[in-house]
PDB file of C-alpha atoms in Angstrom:
ATOM      1  CA  MET A   1     116.577 122.986 104.184  1.00  0.00           C
ATOM      2  CA  TYR A   2     120.261 121.301 104.307  1.00  0.00           C
ATOM      3  CA  SER A   3     123.060 122.636 105.917  1.00  0.00           C
ATOM      4  CA  SER A   4     126.956 122.436 104.515  1.00  0.00           C
ATOM      5  CA  PHE A   5     129.916 123.581 106.097  1.00  0.00           C
ATOM      6  CA  TYR A   6     134.022 122.717 105.704  1.00  0.00           C
ATOM      7  CA  VAL A   7     136.113 121.467 108.008  1.00  0.00           C
ATOM      8  CA  ARG A   8     140.216 120.874 107.856  1.00  0.00           C
ATOM      9  CA  PRO A   9     141.647 119.249 111.134  1.00  0.00           C
ATOM     10  CA  SER A  10     144.892 119.263 112.622  1.00  0.00           C
ATOM     11  CA  ALA A  11     146.960 116.642 113.880  1.00  0.00           C
ATOM     12  CA  GLY A  12     145.979 115.274 116.989  1.00  0.00           C
ATOM     13  CA  GLU A  13     142.419 117.581 116.854  1.00  0.00           C
ATOM     14  CA  GLN A  14     139.298 116.299 117.709  1.00  0.00           C
ATOM     15  CA  VAL A  15     136.755 118.061 115.966  1.00  0.00           C
ATOM     16  CA  GLN A  16     133.236 118.469 117.362  1.00  0.00           C
ATOM     17  CA  THR A  17     129.828 119.996 115.852  1.00  0.00           C
ATOM     18  CA  ALA A  18     126.177 119.728 116.172  1.00  0.00           C
ATOM     19  CA  VAL A  19     123.950 120.232 112.941  1.00  0.00           C
ATOM     20  CA  SER A  20     120.263 121.331 113.257  1.00  0.00           C
ATOM     21  CA  LEU A  21     118.007 121.084 110.173  1.00  0.00           C
ATOM     22  CA  LEU A  22     114.822 122.356 109.779  1.00  0.00           C
ATOM     23  CA  PRO A  23     111.917 119.536 108.959  1.00  0.00           C
ATOM     24  CA  ASP A  24     111.615 118.665 105.458  1.00  0.00           C
ATOM     25  CA  PRO A  25     107.976 118.183 104.090  1.00  0.00           C
ATOM     26  CA  ARG A  26     109.218 116.432 101.292  1.00  0.00           C
ATOM     27  CA  PRO A  27     108.353 112.950 102.052  1.00  0.00           C
ATOM     28  CA  ALA A  28     110.646 109.995 101.570  1.00  0.00           C
ATOM     29  CA  LEU A  29     110.368 106.129 101.425  1.00  0.00           C
ATOM     30  CA  LEU A  30     112.965 103.936 103.243  1.00  0.00           C
ATOM     31  CA  GLY A  31     112.920 100.225 103.519  1.00  0.00           C
ATOM     32  CA  THR A  32     114.459  97.193 104.168  1.00  0.00           C
ATOM     33  CA  VAL A  33     114.039  93.461 102.342  1.00  0.00           C
ATOM     34  CA  THR A  34     114.334  90.235 104.119  1.00  0.00           C
ATOM     35  CA  GLY A  35     114.021  86.823 102.987  1.00  0.00           C
ATOM     36  CA  ASP A  36     112.192  83.275 104.665  1.00  0.00           C
ATOM     37  CA  SER A  37     114.339  83.805 107.238  1.00  0.00           C
ATOM     38  CA  GLY A  38     114.217  87.181 108.351  1.00  0.00           C
ATOM     39  CA  LYS A  39     117.271  88.150 107.392  1.00  0.00           C
ATOM     40  CA  PRO A  40     118.201  91.379 105.148  1.00  0.00           C
ATOM     41  CA  VAL A  41     118.532  90.574 101.745  1.00  0.00           C
ATOM     42  CA  ALA A  42     121.155  92.210 100.224  1.00  0.00           C
ATOM     43  CA  ASP A  43     121.629  93.279  96.504  1.00  0.00           C
ATOM     44  CA  ALA A  44     118.408  93.014  95.540  1.00  0.00           C
ATOM     45  CA  LEU A  45     116.543  95.305  92.993  1.00  0.00           C
ATOM     46  CA  VAL A  46     114.198  98.049  94.182  1.00  0.00           C
ATOM     47  CA  VAL A  47     111.898  99.691  91.672  1.00  0.00           C
ATOM     48  CA  LEU A  48     109.971 102.548  92.602  1.00  0.00           C
ATOM     49  CA  SER A  49     107.401 103.686  89.966  1.00  0.00           C
ATOM     50  CA  ALA A  50     104.950 106.503  89.737  1.00  0.00           C
ATOM     51  CA  SER A  51     101.090 106.045  88.835  1.00  0.00           C
ATOM     52  CA  GLY A  52      99.791 108.215  86.945  1.00  0.00           C
ATOM     53  CA  GLY A  53      96.493 107.278  86.302  1.00  0.00           C
ATOM     54  CA  ALA A  54      95.430 107.851  82.830  1.00  0.00           C
ATOM     55  CA  GLU A  55      99.556 107.671  82.084  1.00  0.00           C
ATOM     56  CA  PRO A  56     101.527 104.314  82.218  1.00  0.00           C
ATOM     57  CA  ASP A  57     103.194 103.961  85.153  1.00  0.00           C
ATOM     58  CA  ARG A  58     106.700 105.758  85.260  1.00  0.00           C
ATOM     59  CA  ILE A  59     109.816 104.583  86.738  1.00  0.00           C
ATOM     60  CA  VAL A  60     111.084 106.981  89.126  1.00  0.00           C
ATOM     61  CA  GLY A  61     114.300 105.122  90.443  1.00  0.00           C
ATOM     62  CA  THR A  62     115.840 102.269  91.067  1.00  0.00           C
ATOM     63  CA  ALA A  63     118.008 100.826  93.759  1.00  0.00           C
ATOM     64  CA  TYR A  64     120.126  98.083  94.885  1.00  0.00           C
ATOM     65  CA  THR A  65     119.653  96.856  98.741  1.00  0.00           C
ATOM     66  CA  ASP A  66     122.744  97.287 101.046  1.00  0.00           C
ATOM     67  CA  ASP A  67     124.343  94.840 102.902  1.00  0.00           C
ATOM     68  CA  PHE A  68     121.592  95.179 105.796  1.00  0.00           C
ATOM     69  CA  GLY A  69     118.741  95.137 103.065  1.00  0.00           C
ATOM     70  CA  ARG A  70     118.019  98.728 103.187  1.00  0.00           C
ATOM     71  CA  PHE A  71     117.168 100.967 100.594  1.00  0.00           C
ATOM     72  CA  SER A  72     115.916 104.519 100.387  1.00  0.00           C
ATOM     73  CA  PHE A  73     114.208 107.006  97.738  1.00  0.00           C
ATOM     74  CA  GLY A  74     113.506 110.204  98.288  1.00  0.00           C
ATOM     75  CA  PRO A  75     112.174 113.122  98.049  1.00  0.00           C
ATOM     76  CA  LEU A  76     109.159 112.626  96.471  1.00  0.00           C
ATOM     77  CA  GLU A  77     105.947 114.241  95.273  1.00  0.00           C
ATOM     78  CA  ALA A  78     103.675 114.324  98.288  1.00  0.00           C
ATOM     79  CA  GLY A  79     100.169 112.974  97.071  1.00  0.00           C
ATOM     80  CA  VAL A  80     101.430 110.647  94.525  1.00  0.00           C
ATOM     81  CA  LEU A  81     100.890 106.617  94.577  1.00  0.00           C
ATOM     82  CA  TYR A  82     103.392 105.025  94.135  1.00  0.00           C
ATOM     83  CA  GLN A  83     104.241 100.876  93.479  1.00  0.00           C
ATOM     84  CA  VAL A  84     107.585  99.356  94.882  1.00  0.00           C
ATOM     85  CA  THR A  85     108.524  95.967  93.102  1.00  0.00           C
ATOM     86  CA  VAL A  86     111.518  94.146  94.615  1.00  0.00           C
ATOM     87  CA  SER A  87     113.369  91.599  92.571  1.00  0.00           C
ATOM     88  CA  ARG A  88     116.202  88.915  94.315  1.00  0.00           C
ATOM     89  CA  ILE A  89     118.879  87.798  92.840  1.00  0.00           C
ATOM     90  CA  GLY A  90     118.944  84.860  90.554  1.00  0.00           C
ATOM     91  CA  ILE A  91     115.550  85.919  88.987  1.00  0.00           C
ATOM     92  CA  ARG A  92     116.710  85.436  85.051  1.00  0.00           C
ATOM     93  CA  LEU A  93     115.196  87.885  82.693  1.00  0.00           C
ATOM     94  CA  ARG A  94     114.544  87.450  79.216  1.00  0.00           C
ATOM     95  CA  THR A  95     113.689  90.747  77.120  1.00  0.00           C
ATOM     96  CA  LEU A  96     111.205  89.444  74.072  1.00  0.00           C
ATOM     97  CA  GLU A  97     111.989  90.719  70.669  1.00  0.00           C
ATOM     98  CA  GLN A  98     108.329  91.203  68.769  1.00  0.00           C
ATOM     99  CA  SER A  99     108.158  91.422  65.262  1.00  0.00           C
ATOM    100  CA  PRO A 100     106.171  93.883  63.333  1.00  0.00           C
ATOM    101  CA  SER A 101     102.412  92.131  62.443  1.00  0.00           C
ATOM    102  CA  GLU A 102     102.092  91.976  58.295  1.00  0.00           C
TER     103      GLU A 102
END
């Protein structure tokens, strides 16, 4: 469920509102990445993959952490096994090109 509305305040007006939502049964993943010192790590790459059993894992989403090390994914599918991979800035990635075998 969601709620949506518009508001156009007049000059000097303060608008107060309350929004009530029904619980959402869909799961979500919220997390925080911290470093060795326990401080939040900004701009860490978080990759969410779903395991498909016989299928290869498929990437469901990617996110970079905010200034407070936070990330989120959702809504997710209930009952699916997800793998979370976190990479820190400064890791050098290299793509290997393979030539066809003769």
